[in-house]
Coordinates of C-alpha atoms in Angstrom, one line a residue:
Chain X
X764 CA 31.3 -29.0 12.1
X765 CA 29.0 -29.9 9.2
X766 CA 27.2 -26.7 8.3
X767 CA 23.9 -28.5 7.7
X768 CA 23.9 -30.0 11.2
X769 CA 24.8 -26.8 13.0
X770 CA 21.2 -25.7 13.4
X771 CA 19.8 -29.0 14.9
X772 CA 22.9 -29.5 17.1
X773 CA 22.7 -26.0 18.6
X774 CA 18.9 -26.5 19.2
X775 CA 19.6 -29.8 20.9
X776 CA 22.4 -28.3 23.1
X777 CA 20.1 -25.5 24.0
X778 CA 17.3 -27.9 25.1
X779 CA 19.7 -30.1 27.1
X780 CA 21.0 -27.0 28.9
X781 CA 17.4 -26.0 29.8
X782 CA 16.6 -29.4 31.2
X783 CA 19.9 -29.5 33.2
X784 CA 19.1 -26.0 34.6
X785 CA 15.6 -27.2 35.6
X786 CA 17.1 -30.3 37.3
X787 CA 19.7 -28.2 39.2
X788 CA 16.9 -25.8 40.4
X789 CA 14.8 -28.8 41.7
X790 CA 17.9 -30.0 43.7
X791 CA 17.6 -26.8 45.8
X792 CA 13.9 -26.3 45.8
X793 CA 12.4 -29.5 47.0
X794 CA 8.7 -28.8 46.6
X795 CA 5.7 -30.8 45.2
X796 CA 4.8 -27.8 43.0
X797 CA 8.1 -28.0 41.1
X798 CA 8.8 -31.6 40.1
X799 CA 12.2 -32.6 38.6
X800 CA 12.6 -33.7 35.0
X801 CA 12.6 -37.4 36.3
X802 CA 9.2 -37.0 38.0
X803 CA 7.7 -35.5 34.9
X804 CA 9.2 -38.3 32.8
X805 CA 7.7 -41.0 35.1
X806 CA 4.3 -39.2 35.0
X807 CA 4.6 -39.2 31.3
X808 CA 5.4 -43.0 31.3
X809 CA 2.3 -43.7 33.5
X810 CA 0.0 -41.8 31.1
X811 CA 1.7 -43.3 28.1
X812 CA 1.2 -46.9 29.3
X813 CA -2.4 -46.4 30.2
X814 CA -3.1 -45.1 26.7
X815 CA -4.6 -41.9 28.2
X816 CA -1.9 -39.7 26.8
X817 CA -2.4 -40.7 23.1
X818 CA -6.2 -40.5 23.4
X819 CA -6.2 -37.0 24.8
X820 CA -3.4 -35.7 22.6
X821 CA -5.3 -37.1 19.6
X822 CA -8.6 -35.5 20.6
X823 CA -6.9 -32.1 21.1
X824 CA -4.9 -32.4 17.9
X825 CA -8.1 -33.1 15.9
X826 CA -9.8 -30.1 17.5
X827 CA -6.8 -27.9 16.7
X828 CA -6.8 -29.0 13.1
X829 CA -10.6 -28.7 12.6
X830 CA -10.6 -25.2 14.1
X831 CA -7.5 -24.2 12.1
X832 CA -9.0 -25.3 8.8
X833 CA -12.4 -23.6 9.5
X834 CA -10.7 -20.4 10.6
X835 CA -8.3 -20.3 7.5
X836 CA -11.1 -21.1 5.1
X837 CA -13.6 -18.5 6.4
X838 CA -11.0 -16.0 7.4
X839 CA -9.1 -16.0 4.1
X840 CA -12.3 -15.8 2.0
X841 CA -13.5 -12.8 3.9
X842 CA -10.0 -11.3 4.0
X843 CA -9.5 -11.5 0.3
X844 CA -12.9 -10.0 -0.4
X845 CA -12.2 -7.1 2.0
X846 CA -8.8 -6.5 0.4
X847 CA -10.4 -6.3 -3.1
X848 CA -13.5 -4.2 -2.3
X849 CA -12.8 -1.0 -0.3
X850 CA -16.6 -0.4 0.1
X851 CA -17.4 -3.7 1.8
X852 CA -14.2 -3.2 3.8
X853 CA -15.4 0.1 5.2
X854 CA -18.7 -1.4 6.2
X855 CA -17.2 -4.6 7.8
X856 CA -14.3 -2.9 9.5
X857 CA -16.2 -2.0 12.8
X858 CA -17.4 -5.6 13.1
X859 CA -13.9 -6.8 12.7
X860 CA -12.5 -4.4 15.4
X861 CA -15.3 -5.5 17.7
X862 CA -14.5 -9.2 17.1
X863 CA -10.8 -8.6 17.5
X864 CA -11.3 -7.1 20.9
X865 CA -13.8 -9.6 22.4
X866 CA -11.8 -11.8 24.8
X867 CA -11.4 -15.4 23.8
X868 CA -13.1 -16.5 27.1
X869 CA -16.2 -14.4 26.4
X870 CA -16.6 -16.0 22.9
X871 CA -16.2 -19.5 24.4
X872 CA -18.7 -19.0 27.2
X873 CA -21.3 -17.4 24.9
X874 CA -20.8 -20.2 22.3
X875 CA -21.5 -22.8 25.0
X876 CA -24.5 -21.0 26.3
X877 CA -26.0 -20.3 22.9
X878 CA -25.1 -23.5 21.1
X879 CA -24.8 -26.0 24.0
X880 CA -21.9 -28.0 25.3
X881 CA -21.1 -29.7 22.1
X882 CA -18.2 -30.2 19.7
X883 CA -19.5 -27.8 17.1
X884 CA -19.7 -25.0 19.6
X885 CA -16.2 -25.8 20.9
X886 CA -14.6 -25.8 17.5
X887 CA -16.6 -22.9 16.3
X888 CA -15.6 -20.8 19.3
X889 CA -11.9 -21.5 18.7
X890 CA -12.2 -20.7 15.0
X891 CA -14.1 -17.5 15.7
X892 CA -11.2 -16.4 17.9
X893 CA -8.7 -16.9 15.1
X894 CA -10.8 -15.7 12.2
X895 CA -10.2 -11.9 12.7
X896 CA -6.4 -12.4 12.6
X897 CA -6.7 -14.4 9.4
X898 CA -8.9 -11.7 7.8
X899 CA -6.5 -8.9 8.6
X900 CA -3.5 -10.8 7.3
X901 CA -5.1 -11.9 4.1
X902 CA -6.7 -8.5 3.6
X903 CA -3.2 -7.1 3.4
X904 CA -2.3 -9.8 1.0
X905 CA -5.2 -9.1 -1.3
X906 CA -4.3 -5.4 -1.3
X907 CA -0.8 -6.2 -2.4
X908 CA -1.8 -8.3 -5.4
X909 CA 0.1 -7.0 -8.5
X910 CA -2.3 -5.7 -11.1
X911 CA 0.2 -6.6 -13.8
X912 CA -0.5 -10.3 -13.3
X913 CA -4.3 -9.6 -13.3
X914 CA -3.9 -8.0 -16.7
X915 CA -1.9 -10.9 -18.0
X916 CA -4.7 -13.3 -16.8
X917 CA -7.3 -11.1 -18.6
X918 CA -5.4 -10.9 -21.9
X919 CA -4.8 -14.6 -22.0
X920 CA -8.4 -15.3 -20.9
X921 CA -7.6 -17.3 -17.8
X922 CA -10.6 -19.1 -16.3
X923 CA -11.7 -18.2 -12.8
X924 CA -10.1 -21.3 -11.3
X925 CA -6.8 -20.9 -13.3
X926 CA -6.6 -17.3 -12.1
X927 CA -7.1 -18.2 -8.5
X928 CA -4.7 -21.1 -8.5
X929 CA -1.9 -19.8 -10.6
X930 CA -2.1 -16.0 -10.2
X931 CA -3.8 -15.1 -6.9
X932 CA -2.9 -17.8 -4.4
X933 CA 0.9 -17.9 -5.2
X934 CA 1.0 -14.1 -4.5
X935 CA -0.9 -14.7 -1.2
X936 CA 1.4 -17.6 -0.1
X937 CA 3.6 -15.5 2.3
X938 CA 0.4 -14.2 3.9
X939 CA -1.0 -17.7 4.3
X940 CA 2.3 -18.7 5.8
X941 CA 2.2 -15.8 8.3
X942 CA -1.5 -16.6 9.2
X943 CA -0.7 -20.3 9.6
X944 CA 2.4 -19.7 11.8
X945 CA 0.7 -17.2 14.2
X946 CA -2.5 -19.2 14.0
X947 CA -1.6 -22.8 14.9
X948 CA 0.0 -21.8 18.2
X949 CA -2.8 -19.4 19.2
X950 CA -5.4 -22.0 18.3
X951 CA -3.9 -24.8 20.5
X952 CA -3.8 -22.5 23.5
X953 CA -7.5 -21.6 23.0
X954 CA -8.5 -25.2 22.4
X955 CA -7.2 -26.0 25.9
X956 CA -9.4 -23.4 27.4
X957 CA -12.4 -24.7 25.5
X958 CA -11.7 -28.2 26.7
X959 CA -11.3 -27.1 30.3
X960 CA -14.6 -25.2 30.2
X961 CA -16.9 -27.6 28.4
X962 CA -15.4 -30.9 27.2
X963 CA -14.8 -34.2 28.9
X964 CA -11.6 -35.1 27.0
X965 CA -8.5 -33.6 25.5
X966 CA -5.3 -32.1 27.0
X967 CA -7.2 -29.2 28.5
X968 CA -9.6 -31.5 30.3
X969 CA -6.7 -33.6 31.7
X970 CA -4.8 -30.5 32.9
X971 CA -7.9 -29.3 34.7
X972 CA -8.3 -32.7 36.3
X973 CA -4.6 -32.8 37.5
X974 CA -4.9 -29.2 38.6
X975 CA -7.6 -30.3 41.0
X976 CA -5.2 -33.0 42.3
X977 CA -2.4 -30.6 42.4
X978 CA -0.3 -33.0 40.2
X979 CA 2.1 -30.6 38.6
X980 CA 4.3 -33.5 37.2
X981 CA 1.4 -34.8 35.0
X982 CA 0.3 -31.3 34.0
X983 CA 3.8 -30.7 32.7
X984 CA 3.9 -34.1 31.1
X985 CA 0.8 -33.3 29.0
X986 CA 2.0 -29.8 28.2
X987 CA 5.4 -30.9 27.0
X988 CA 3.9 -33.8 25.1
X989 CA 1.6 -31.5 23.1
X990 CA 4.4 -28.9 22.6
X991 CA 6.4 -31.8 21.1
X992 CA 3.5 -32.7 18.8
X993 CA 3.3 -29.1 17.6
X994 CA 7.1 -29.1 17.1
X995 CA 6.7 -32.1 14.8
X996 CA 3.9 -30.3 12.9
X997 CA 6.3 -27.4 12.5
X998 CA 9.3 -29.4 11.2
X999 CA 7.5 -32.1 9.2
X1000 CA 4.5 -30.3 7.8
X1001 CA 4.8 -26.5 7.9
X1002 CA 8.4 -26.1 7.0
X1003 CA 8.4 -28.7 4.1
X1004 CA 5.2 -27.2 2.7
X1005 CA 6.8 -23.8 2.8
X1006 CA 10.0 -25.0 1.1
X1007 CA 8.0 -26.5 -1.7
X1008 CA 5.9 -23.4 -2.2
X1009 CA 8.8 -21.0 -2.3
X1010 CA 11.3 -23.0 -4.3
X1011 CA 10.9 -20.6 -7.2
X1012 CA 12.6 -17.9 -5.2
X1013 CA 16.2 -17.6 -6.2
Chain I
X740 CA -7.7 -7.8 -39.1
X741 CA -8.3 -5.1 -36.6
X742 CA -10.4 -1.9 -37.1
X743 CA -9.9 0.8 -34.5
X744 CA -12.1 3.9 -34.3
X745 CA -11.7 5.6 -30.9
X746 CA -13.5 8.8 -30.6
X747 CA -12.4 9.8 -27.1
X748 CA -10.5 8.5 -24.1
X749 CA -10.3 11.0 -21.3
X750 CA -8.7 10.3 -17.9
X751 CA -9.9 12.1 -14.8
X752 CA -7.4 12.4 -12.1
X753 CA -8.2 12.3 -8.4
X754 CA -8.5 16.1 -8.1
X755 CA -10.9 16.3 -11.1
X756 CA -8.4 17.4 -13.8
X757 CA -9.3 16.0 -17.1
X758 CA -6.7 14.7 -19.5
X759 CA -7.5 13.7 -23.1
X760 CA -5.3 10.8 -24.0
X761 CA -6.8 9.8 -27.4
X762 CA -9.1 11.6 -29.8
X763 CA -10.5 10.6 -33.2
X764 CA -8.0 7.8 -33.6
X765 CA -8.7 5.7 -36.6
X766 CA -6.7 3.0 -38.2
X767 CA -6.9 -0.5 -39.7
X768 CA -4.5 -3.4 -39.7
X769 CA -4.4 -5.6 -42.8
X770 CA -4.4 -9.3 -42.3
X771 CA -1.0 -10.8 -41.4
X772 CA 0.7 -7.4 -41.5
X773 CA 3.4 -6.2 -39.1
X774 CA 2.5 -2.7 -38.0
X775 CA 4.6 -0.4 -35.8
X776 CA 3.1 2.6 -33.9
X777 CA 5.7 5.3 -33.5
X778 CA 5.1 8.4 -31.5
X779 CA 6.5 10.7 -28.8
X780 CA 6.5 9.4 -25.3
X781 CA 3.3 10.0 -23.3
X782 CA 1.3 10.4 -26.5
X783 CA -1.2 7.6 -25.7
X784 CA 0.4 4.6 -27.4
X785 CA 0.2 2.3 -24.4
X786 CA -3.4 3.5 -23.7
X787 CA -4.3 2.6 -27.2
X788 CA -2.8 -0.9 -26.8
X789 CA -4.7 -1.3 -23.5
X790 CA -8.0 -0.5 -25.1
X791 CA -7.3 -3.0 -27.9
X792 CA -6.3 -5.7 -25.4
X793 CA -9.6 -5.1 -23.5
X794 CA -7.8 -3.9 -20.3
X795 CA -9.3 -0.4 -20.7
X796 CA -12.9 -0.3 -21.6
X797 CA -13.7 3.3 -20.5
X798 CA -13.7 5.0 -24.0
X799 CA -16.0 6.2 -26.7
X800 CA -15.7 4.4 -29.9
X801 CA -15.3 1.0 -31.4
X802 CA -12.6 -1.6 -31.8
X803 CA -13.6 -4.5 -34.1
X804 CA -11.5 -7.7 -34.1
X805 CA -12.3 -10.1 -36.9
X806 CA -11.7 -13.8 -36.9
X807 CA -11.8 -16.0 -33.8
X808 CA -10.7 -13.0 -31.6
X809 CA -7.7 -14.7 -30.0
X810 CA -5.4 -11.9 -28.9
X811 CA -2.0 -12.3 -27.2
X812 CA 0.4 -9.7 -25.8
X813 CA 4.1 -9.2 -25.1
X814 CA 4.3 -6.5 -22.4
X815 CA 7.1 -4.1 -21.7
X816 CA 8.3 -6.4 -18.9
X817 CA 8.3 -10.1 -19.6
X818 CA 5.5 -10.6 -17.1
X819 CA 6.1 -14.3 -16.5
X820 CA 4.5 -15.7 -13.3
X821 CA 7.7 -16.1 -11.1
X822 CA 6.3 -19.1 -9.3
X823 CA 5.8 -21.2 -12.5
X824 CA 8.5 -22.5 -14.8
X825 CA 9.0 -21.2 -18.4
X826 CA 7.1 -24.2 -19.8
X827 CA 4.3 -23.9 -17.2
X828 CA 4.0 -20.1 -18.0
X829 CA 3.6 -20.8 -21.7
X830 CA 1.1 -23.7 -21.2
X831 CA -1.0 -21.6 -18.8
X832 CA -1.7 -19.1 -21.7
X833 CA -3.1 -21.9 -23.9
X834 CA -6.8 -22.7 -24.0
X835 CA -7.7 -26.0 -22.2
X836 CA -8.1 -27.8 -25.5
X837 CA -4.5 -27.1 -26.6
X838 CA -2.8 -27.4 -23.2
X839 CA -0.8 -30.5 -24.1
X840 CA 0.3 -29.4 -27.6
X841 CA 4.0 -29.8 -28.5
X842 CA 6.0 -26.6 -28.1
X843 CA 9.3 -27.7 -29.4
X844 CA 8.8 -25.8 -32.7
X845 CA 8.7 -22.6 -30.6
X846 CA 11.4 -23.5 -28.1
X847 CA 13.9 -24.4 -30.8
X848 CA 14.2 -21.2 -32.8
X849 CA 14.0 -19.1 -29.6
X850 CA 16.7 -21.1 -27.8
X851 CA 14.4 -22.0 -24.9
X852 CA 14.9 -25.8 -25.0
X853 CA 17.7 -25.8 -22.3
X854 CA 15.8 -23.5 -19.9
X855 CA 12.2 -24.6 -20.3
X856 CA 12.2 -26.0 -16.7
X857 CA 13.8 -22.9 -15.2
X858 CA 11.9 -20.4 -13.1
X859 CA 11.8 -16.9 -14.5
X860 CA 14.1 -15.5 -11.7
X861 CA 16.8 -17.8 -13.0
X862 CA 16.7 -16.3 -16.5
X863 CA 18.4 -13.3 -18.0
X864 CA 16.1 -10.5 -19.1
X865 CA 16.8 -11.5 -22.7
X866 CA 15.8 -15.1 -22.1
X867 CA 12.7 -14.0 -20.1
X868 CA 11.7 -11.8 -23.1
X869 CA 12.1 -14.8 -25.4
X870 CA 9.8 -16.9 -23.1
X871 CA 7.2 -14.0 -23.3
X872 CA 7.4 -14.1 -27.1
X873 CA 7.0 -17.9 -27.1
X874 CA 4.0 -17.6 -24.9
X875 CA 2.4 -15.0 -27.2
X876 CA 2.9 -17.2 -30.3
X877 CA 1.9 -20.5 -28.6
X878 CA -1.8 -19.9 -28.8
X879 CA -1.7 -18.9 -32.5
X880 CA -3.3 -15.5 -32.0
X881 CA -5.4 -13.7 -34.6
X882 CA -3.7 -10.5 -33.3
X883 CA -0.4 -10.1 -31.5
X884 CA 0.2 -6.9 -29.6
X885 CA 3.7 -5.9 -28.5
X886 CA 4.3 -3.0 -26.2
X887 CA 7.9 -1.9 -26.5
X888 CA 9.1 -5.5 -26.0
X889 CA 12.8 -4.8 -26.4
X890 CA 13.4 -1.9 -24.0
X891 CA 16.2 -2.0 -21.4
X892 CA 18.2 -4.6 -23.4
X893 CA 21.7 -3.9 -24.8
X894 CA 21.8 -3.2 -28.5
X895 CA 23.2 -6.6 -29.6
X896 CA 20.7 -8.6 -27.5
X897 CA 17.8 -6.4 -28.8
X898 CA 19.0 -6.8 -32.4
X899 CA 19.1 -10.6 -32.0
X900 CA 15.7 -10.7 -30.4
X901 CA 14.2 -8.6 -33.2
X902 CA 15.6 -11.1 -35.8
X903 CA 14.2 -14.0 -33.7
X904 CA 10.8 -12.2 -33.5
X905 CA 10.7 -11.9 -37.3
X906 CA 11.8 -15.5 -37.7
X907 CA 9.1 -16.8 -35.4
X908 CA 6.5 -14.4 -36.9
X909 CA 7.2 -15.5 -40.4
X910 CA 6.8 -19.2 -39.3
X911 CA 3.6 -18.4 -37.5
X912 CA 2.0 -15.5 -39.5
X913 CA -0.4 -13.3 -37.7
X914 CA -1.5 -9.7 -37.6
X915 CA 1.1 -7.9 -35.3
X916 CA 0.9 -4.5 -33.8
X917 CA 3.9 -3.2 -32.0
X918 CA 4.4 0.1 -30.1
X919 CA 7.9 1.5 -30.0
X920 CA 9.6 4.9 -29.5
X921 CA 12.6 3.6 -31.4
X922 CA 12.3 4.7 -35.0
X923 CA 15.2 2.5 -36.1
X924 CA 13.4 -0.5 -34.6
X925 CA 10.2 0.3 -36.5
X926 CA 12.3 0.7 -39.7
X927 CA 13.8 -2.8 -39.2
X928 CA 10.6 -4.7 -38.4
X929 CA 7.5 -3.1 -39.8
X930 CA 5.7 -3.3 -43.2
X931 CA 3.4 -0.6 -42.0
X932 CA 4.2 2.3 -39.7
X933 CA 1.6 4.5 -38.0
X934 CA 2.9 7.8 -36.8
X935 CA 1.1 9.2 -33.8
X936 CA 0.8 12.8 -32.9
X937 CA 1.4 14.3 -29.4
X938 CA -1.4 13.8 -26.9
X939 CA -4.3 13.4 -27.6
X940 CA -3.1 10.7 -30.0
X941 CA -4.3 10.6 -33.5
X942 CA -2.6 9.1 -36.7
X943 CA -0.5 11.8 -38.4
X944 CA 0.7 9.5 -41.3
X945 CA 0.7 5.9 -42.4
X946 CA 3.7 4.6 -44.2
X947 CA 4.0 1.4 -46.1
X948 CA 7.5 -0.1 -46.2
X949 CA 7.8 -2.3 -49.3
X950 CA 11.4 -3.3 -49.0
X951 CA 11.6 -7.0 -47.9
X952 CA 13.1 -7.3 -44.4
X953 CA 16.0 -9.4 -45.7
X954 CA 17.1 -6.5 -48.0
X955 CA 17.0 -3.9 -45.2
X956 CA 20.7 -3.2 -44.7
X957 CA 22.0 -0.2 -42.7
X958 CA 21.7 2.2 -45.7
X959 CA 18.1 1.1 -46.4
X960 CA 17.1 1.3 -42.7
X961 CA 18.6 4.8 -42.5
X962 CA 16.6 5.8 -45.6
X963 CA 13.4 4.5 -43.9
X964 CA 14.2 6.3 -40.7
X965 CA 14.7 9.5 -42.8
X966 CA 11.2 8.9 -44.4
X967 CA 9.6 8.6 -41.0
X968 CA 11.3 11.8 -39.8
X969 CA 10.1 13.7 -42.9
X970 CA 6.5 12.5 -42.5
X971 CA 6.1 13.9 -39.0

């Protein structure tokens, strides 16, 4: 077998096996709460044709991206600062531990109460759940910066921007990659909760709607559709970006 | 020209022990000279270079650089940014006004033309050192500081790089200050040699080497080495 295709072919075979197993189980357990792959596919087709699926997937995706960028921007700025300044870090550390241990649900409920049932509160609450993780990852990154490169930048009088772009950020790349990987999946799960509690569109809202109707097939159709979207983001955005940014590694 | 007058540089360790690295160190470098600092290991040579480079400012005394103050350095390791190619590394060191200047006249003698688009990890140590030398010369510095730039190379490669360094330096004259613990290396390259004492570092002797580099054969180099040993 072609070595390059071995990965995708194995992955495909694995997914097909899972679907077949699912189908076999539904042959024996005939229950409305466990629809077969065909029922899920037809629920998917209904939502697809009405345009509902695209609309709600799109809304959720935009919320995921907005929360992701807000969390990465704020979290990495604070994380890098804390990694470079031990004094500020000692002071901020208790806040960080507090924030890390507040359940996502509490942050969401409080955000809606304090800032109203609006988009900013929704995205802010999701970002706030992710920010402490980003801070901790990037703080480790900033602590591991090699002083030899900082000296190089000083001797050759690098400007602030040149130093950030060519010396600091490339060293932090693995930490950004780690924060992104762990972040994007965490964020989409929390976005669904935010939508369920206080939004009138998005995958979370739809799942809540079909939960009240006990329509498991449509719930699974939405879930799998969004998992598929995230898979595409992984293969066509995250992995290519990572390949480009690590091509200097031998 | 460089005028160094360091009265005191003392390190304090975590448990409060004080260590005097440099005391009453005074020397001057004439314009466009090539000076080597030779001294026992741990005597404060690298500390002195760090103060001259502005990486260590915690000292009593004065370091005066004349001219436009452009300083460049070749460190003990090549210290190229691993995520940038050879050419990008060299151009990054240039000031914004010169960042598109042609570099072929530096690549050619140093043999870097075929590898200018390589990443540092793809280079041998010898080639990476050449790239570090090219970077140091590219911005036409007023002062070039070299901190044992040829350590951990085999003898043949080190000798070839020394010749290349002199070739490039003669084509781009500047005041050069090199630290080495290799007396023979100093005898091959320098026109002035500063002998440092044990810690705290001060200048024990200053030697002027008048023999032109081209005429320094093995016998002549041995004679210079002998002179350095006798001056200690």
